[in-house]
Amino acid sequence: MAEGFQADPELSKIITKLWKIDENQLEPGKDYEINLQGYTKVYKKGSDDYARKPLFAFLNEEEVFEKETYKHFRLLLDNYTSDTGVSEEVTPAEQAENWNFLNAIMDTPVMKKAHRYLVKKGKSSADEDEFKRQLYDIWFKLYRRTRGNRNMDSSGFEHVFVGETRGEKDVIGFHNWIQFYLQEKLGCVDYLGYISRGTPRDEEQRLISVQFSWRESVKPVGSMFLGTSPEFEVALYTCIFLASDDVRTSVQIDGQYELDVCCHRWGKHLGCAYPDAK
């Protein structure tokens, strides 16, 4: 264990269980491969490119995007305007896609386990429909992120999984490997190098911090899991959001992954959430 690292034992236990029962977690080397290339530093802010090639060398799209939860997750990624301060408008079709995604993940062992845990903690209703409405409020209800602006311009899902831009220079949020892969494939993301490549006990990189540009703006450092399913990430961040009062919650996953899960709350909605390796 890293020096001074003190994991929350209860949350580490439930998150490890979620990790182990995630049937849709991908296998490095089989389902995907990454190409780390060069190391960079936060202060570079995109001034130098230490990675001439994409981060993702390979993804078995035919199998991965046939998985039910991945399929529904992917449909949500083009439903947002990246600029903060610009009002988001959710069409009836997009709202239906949100619910289809929640229905799909609630059919997985991961979300069922997370639901039972949150019911036991008194944080959620035992009624599944009521729990899904709670998830919708946390992840999909719009709120105002930009100060001095009356537009409903953001949501937890958009910020964490899709990413947003602020002004002409800053990328905020954007902590999901699937979105990174898809945007990189489209030529919208330029991977500039890694900051941190996991935790000390990793055999395979399952957590990474990188520097990249997106839509002509730069993210000096952004952290994300690799190969995790959409349902695992929703379950993880929802458990932290509801069961912890801390901005940074230290957890150990499966005895080898030591990380802080950072979670910022926007009232009853999720403001931001991401992993930070120790």
XYZ file of C-alpha atoms in Angstrom:
278
model
C 0.000 0.000 0.000
C 1.276 3.457 -0.899
C 2.711 5.358 2.058
C 0.022 7.280 3.930
C -2.790 5.729 1.872
C -5.863 4.949 4.004
C -8.680 3.321 2.065
C -12.307 3.479 3.190
C -12.890 -0.181 4.143
C -16.652 -0.307 3.513
C -16.573 1.423 0.158
C -13.492 -0.541 -0.883
C -15.388 -3.747 -0.136
C -18.494 -2.907 -2.165
C -16.490 -1.449 -5.080
C -14.308 -4.565 -5.179
C -17.475 -6.674 -5.367
C -18.756 -4.530 -8.236
C -15.397 -4.899 -9.991
C -15.415 -8.693 -9.669
C -18.975 -9.221 -10.901
C -18.671 -6.895 -13.887
C -19.451 -9.299 -16.723
C -18.867 -6.609 -19.345
C -15.397 -5.539 -18.240
C -12.979 -5.818 -21.149
C -9.737 -7.779 -21.205
C -6.544 -5.897 -22.098
C -4.722 -7.462 -25.031
C -7.832 -9.294 -26.175
C -10.560 -6.666 -26.382
C -8.342 -3.590 -26.628
C -4.732 -2.435 -26.662
C -3.221 0.931 -25.795
C 0.000 2.579 -26.934
C 1.296 4.769 -24.084
C 4.277 6.326 -25.910
C 5.809 9.362 -24.182
C 5.534 10.829 -20.708
C 4.500 14.461 -20.382
C 3.875 16.915 -17.549
C 0.805 18.907 -16.589
C 2.503 22.279 -17.040
C 3.171 21.511 -20.715
C -0.529 22.184 -21.444
C -0.250 20.785 -24.950
C 2.838 22.783 -25.945
C 4.629 19.555 -26.918
C 3.342 16.293 -28.353
C 4.932 13.193 -26.809
C 2.662 10.753 -28.623
C 2.730 10.693 -32.399
C 0.205 7.858 -32.540
C -3.248 7.420 -30.941
C -3.596 6.118 -27.385
C -5.820 3.255 -28.544
C -4.038 0.861 -30.869
C -6.998 -1.509 -31.101
C -10.572 -2.071 -29.942
C -12.694 -5.053 -30.925
C -15.665 -2.895 -31.908
C -17.763 -5.707 -33.347
C -17.953 -7.460 -29.988
C -17.697 -4.501 -27.617
C -20.456 -2.368 -29.125
C -22.763 -5.347 -29.425
C -22.886 -5.507 -25.628
C -26.232 -4.072 -24.559
C -24.982 -1.475 -22.100
C -22.175 -0.296 -24.395
C -24.648 0.012 -27.264
C -27.013 2.236 -25.276
C -24.152 4.227 -23.731
C -22.745 5.035 -27.158
C -26.085 6.454 -28.321
C -25.953 9.100 -25.574
C -22.585 10.570 -26.493
C -23.815 12.809 -29.326
C -26.734 14.303 -27.395
C -24.850 17.298 -25.984
C -23.374 20.677 -26.883
C -19.840 20.795 -25.526
C -19.719 24.553 -24.826
C -20.627 25.508 -21.265
C -22.963 28.473 -21.084
C -24.953 27.169 -24.049
C -28.352 25.782 -23.061
C -28.836 22.037 -23.503
C -32.117 20.911 -25.019
C -33.233 17.332 -24.437
C -35.550 16.045 -27.149
C -38.141 13.323 -26.438
C -35.961 10.899 -28.424
C -32.900 11.760 -26.311
C -34.900 11.403 -23.100
C -35.991 7.949 -24.269
C -32.326 7.075 -24.914
C -31.463 8.124 -21.353
C -34.117 5.809 -19.933
C -33.151 2.962 -22.259
C -29.598 3.223 -20.936
C -30.751 3.173 -17.308
C -32.999 0.183 -18.021
C -30.103 -1.651 -19.671
C -27.630 -1.108 -16.839
C -30.242 -2.010 -14.223
C -30.415 -5.476 -15.811
C -26.754 -6.098 -14.921
C -25.401 -7.749 -11.750
C -23.259 -4.665 -11.106
C -26.152 -2.218 -10.814
C -28.355 -4.679 -8.936
C -25.559 -5.100 -6.363
C -25.042 -1.335 -6.097
C -28.796 -0.861 -5.633
C -28.926 -3.401 -2.793
C -25.979 -1.714 -1.094
C -27.551 1.737 -1.307
C -30.880 0.417 -0.007
C -29.070 -1.142 2.951
C -27.362 2.208 3.621
C -30.722 3.986 3.550
C -29.645 6.095 0.568
C -32.060 4.699 -2.020
C -35.543 3.232 -2.277
C -35.902 -0.537 -2.599
C -38.363 0.103 -5.433
C -36.416 -0.249 -8.686
C -38.455 2.347 -10.569
C -37.900 4.857 -7.782
C -34.187 4.073 -7.819
C -34.035 4.647 -11.581
C -35.715 8.034 -11.080
C -33.020 8.838 -8.498
C -30.335 7.811 -10.997
C -31.955 10.014 -13.639
C -31.856 13.009 -11.298
C -28.212 12.395 -10.375
C -26.948 11.805 -13.895
C -29.284 13.396 -16.439
C -31.140 16.331 -14.858
C -29.809 19.571 -16.304
C -28.391 22.345 -14.133
C -26.477 25.620 -14.499
C -22.693 25.095 -14.443
C -21.729 28.558 -15.678
C -21.869 31.347 -13.112
C -23.845 34.384 -14.143
C -25.586 32.420 -16.869
C -29.218 31.356 -16.620
C -28.921 28.572 -19.194
C -29.298 24.947 -18.103
C -26.022 23.992 -19.711
C -24.760 20.821 -18.037
C -25.478 17.464 -16.420
C -23.497 14.850 -14.541
C -23.515 12.479 -17.489
C -22.342 15.121 -19.942
C -19.533 16.358 -17.724
C -18.150 12.999 -16.575
C -18.618 10.844 -19.648
C -18.888 13.185 -22.646
C -16.789 16.200 -21.682
C -17.309 19.935 -21.954
C -15.364 22.965 -23.145
C -15.106 26.253 -21.285
C -14.018 29.316 -23.201
C -11.536 28.778 -26.015
C -8.852 26.855 -24.116
C -10.205 24.517 -21.433
C -11.565 20.976 -21.587
C -13.434 20.046 -18.406
C -14.760 16.649 -17.372
C -14.255 13.979 -20.070
C -13.287 11.006 -17.884
C -14.427 8.057 -19.977
C -12.316 5.750 -22.119
C -15.122 4.893 -24.582
C -15.699 8.543 -25.431
C -11.933 9.027 -25.685
C -11.613 6.112 -28.114
C -14.506 7.270 -30.306
C -13.394 10.899 -30.406
C -9.821 9.839 -31.130
C -11.045 7.641 -33.991
C -12.940 10.627 -35.441
C -9.801 12.759 -35.266
C -11.302 15.098 -32.669
C -8.964 14.029 -29.843
C -5.179 14.317 -30.081
C -3.435 12.246 -27.405
C -0.325 14.153 -26.239
C 1.193 11.719 -23.726
C 0.583 10.160 -20.340
C 0.932 11.750 -16.907
C 0.418 8.628 -14.815
C -0.049 5.056 -15.982
C -1.923 3.353 -13.175
C -1.195 2.291 -9.652
C 1.978 0.645 -8.306
C 0.511 -2.878 -8.318
C -0.940 -2.856 -11.812
C -0.010 -5.720 -14.086
C -2.108 -4.171 -16.857
C -3.017 -0.491 -17.103
C -6.623 -0.186 -15.939
C -6.331 3.428 -14.866
C -4.486 6.222 -16.639
C -3.952 9.989 -16.528
C -3.294 11.655 -19.862
C -2.897 15.002 -21.578
C -4.892 15.617 -24.743
C -6.558 18.204 -26.927
C -10.204 18.109 -27.949
C -12.108 20.552 -30.132
C -9.029 22.820 -30.220
C -8.960 23.022 -26.402
C -6.500 21.264 -24.066
C -6.985 19.032 -21.038
C -3.646 19.315 -19.146
C -4.471 16.196 -17.144
C -7.473 13.885 -17.292
C -7.912 10.550 -15.516
C -10.002 7.606 -16.624
C -10.417 3.871 -16.216
C -9.580 1.595 -19.132
C -11.822 -1.266 -20.239
C -14.434 -0.789 -17.530
C -18.097 -1.140 -18.453
C -20.540 1.784 -18.414
C -22.507 0.108 -15.628
C -19.423 -0.255 -13.414
C -18.569 3.426 -13.713
C -22.156 4.538 -13.068
C -22.361 2.175 -10.062
C -19.003 3.303 -8.663
C -19.672 7.022 -8.896
C -23.267 6.674 -7.693
C -22.158 4.757 -4.589
C -19.512 7.374 -3.827
C -21.947 10.232 -4.509
C -24.572 8.846 -2.121
C -22.545 7.006 0.530
C -19.596 9.369 1.032
C -19.608 13.020 2.064
C -16.010 13.600 1.022
C -14.717 15.269 -2.117
C -11.943 12.645 -2.268
C -12.685 9.098 -1.117
C -9.765 6.664 -0.953
C -10.555 3.121 -2.051
C -8.632 -0.041 -2.802
C -10.074 -2.270 -5.513
C -9.387 -5.996 -5.471
C -6.312 -5.574 -3.264
C -4.243 -3.968 -6.042
C -5.760 -0.734 -7.374
C -5.238 2.156 -4.946
C -7.016 5.352 -5.896
C -8.970 8.357 -4.784
C -12.409 8.768 -6.316
C -13.051 12.483 -6.608
C -16.702 13.479 -6.489
C -18.112 17.004 -6.627
C -21.798 17.504 -5.920
C -24.108 20.036 -7.540
C -26.951 19.864 -5.062
C -28.761 16.585 -5.755
C -26.923 16.227 -9.051
C -23.439 14.975 -9.868
C -21.064 17.803 -10.692
C -17.952 15.803 -11.476
C -16.434 12.393 -10.723
C -13.161 10.768 -11.725
C -10.484 8.331 -10.484
C -7.063 9.490 -9.304
C -4.384 6.803 -8.896
C -2.166 6.928 -5.837
